[in-house]
């Protein structure tokens, strides 16, 4: 399927500012499930843009406005084609869905996985591996002994979908995973952070993904979900907000 995307961010300052420095990651990635055919970045006031790839492979656009201005508008337009169904990673040779992933206990004890994917197993600013999420992880593991890596990813996402309420205004960009667990509600970024925390506690490498919902023609914001590294499939995306597998992303 082919998508034409427009992502606009606009700031209006209370009083003119002398300069601003910015980095944006708005260009969709090209990979196994999608290709970005074209991308354009428009900035008002005009600015010189430097483009590079960060450590994780994201395309970064760096720019500054070195003169007096009272507003800043950033508009990214993308032409993206997707060419994989959400269930492709788990489709067997006869079209039946099978789970060939290893037991989670084996994966979490693998020193090669721990070394290769250390950044996706460690705590971070928004994914703190705190006692609250640790207790929840242990409860999920106890409920389903000998679970496979992919089954745990599904199990954790389903738990979030069924036990937490999507509600605007109950969290903000500084809310922690512990805040979400205590409040029982949040938005897509909160549920993605919670799923990442559960996966990392369990020894399953996981990373944050931002992008767009393919069946929504117009939205006031982008969407967020999580991907976990599940052998032999690689990175597998799942949306804890909607309770569904997903592909693609920024």
PDB file of C-alpha atoms in Angstrom, residues 22 65 69 71 93 117 119 131 134 143 156 158 160-162 165 169 179 184-185 238:
ATOM      1  CA  UNK A  22      16.828  21.812  16.378  1.00  0.00           C
ATOM      2  CA  UNK A  65      17.665  29.609  12.874  1.00  0.00           C
ATOM      3  CA  UNK A  69      12.120  35.086  14.726  1.00  0.00           C
ATOM      4  CA  UNK A  71       7.596  31.421  14.998  1.00  0.00           C
ATOM      5  CA  UNK A  93       5.454 -22.311   4.683  1.00  0.00           C
ATOM      6  CA  UNK A 117      21.368  -5.950  22.270  1.00  0.00           C
ATOM      7  CA  UNK A 119      21.061  -0.955  24.620  1.00  0.00           C
ATOM      8  CA  UNK A 131      10.175  -2.374  41.163  1.00  0.00           C
ATOM      9  CA  UNK A 134       9.474  -5.701  37.745  1.00  0.00           C
ATOM     10  CA  UNK A 143       1.035 -17.001  35.026  1.00  0.00           C
ATOM     11  CA  UNK A 156       2.417  -8.591  27.779  1.00  0.00           C
ATOM     12  CA  UNK A 158      -2.567  -8.123  25.622  1.00  0.00           C
ATOM     13  CA  UNK A 160      -1.695  -3.810  28.813  1.00  0.00           C
ATOM     14  CA  UNK A 161      -4.557  -3.615  26.335  1.00  0.00           C
ATOM     15  CA  UNK A 162      -6.983  -5.303  28.748  1.00  0.00           C
ATOM     16  CA  UNK A 165      -7.396   2.610  29.874  1.00  0.00           C
ATOM     17  CA  UNK A 169      -4.713  14.114  30.038  1.00  0.00           C
ATOM     18  CA  UNK A 179       3.059   6.584  37.085  1.00  0.00           C
ATOM     19  CA  UNK A 184      -3.977   2.587  35.238  1.00  0.00           C
ATOM     20  CA  UNK A 185      -4.306   4.865  32.222  1.00  0.00           C
ATOM     21  CA  UNK A 238       3.235  -4.963  18.369  1.00  0.00           C
TER      22      UNK A 238
END
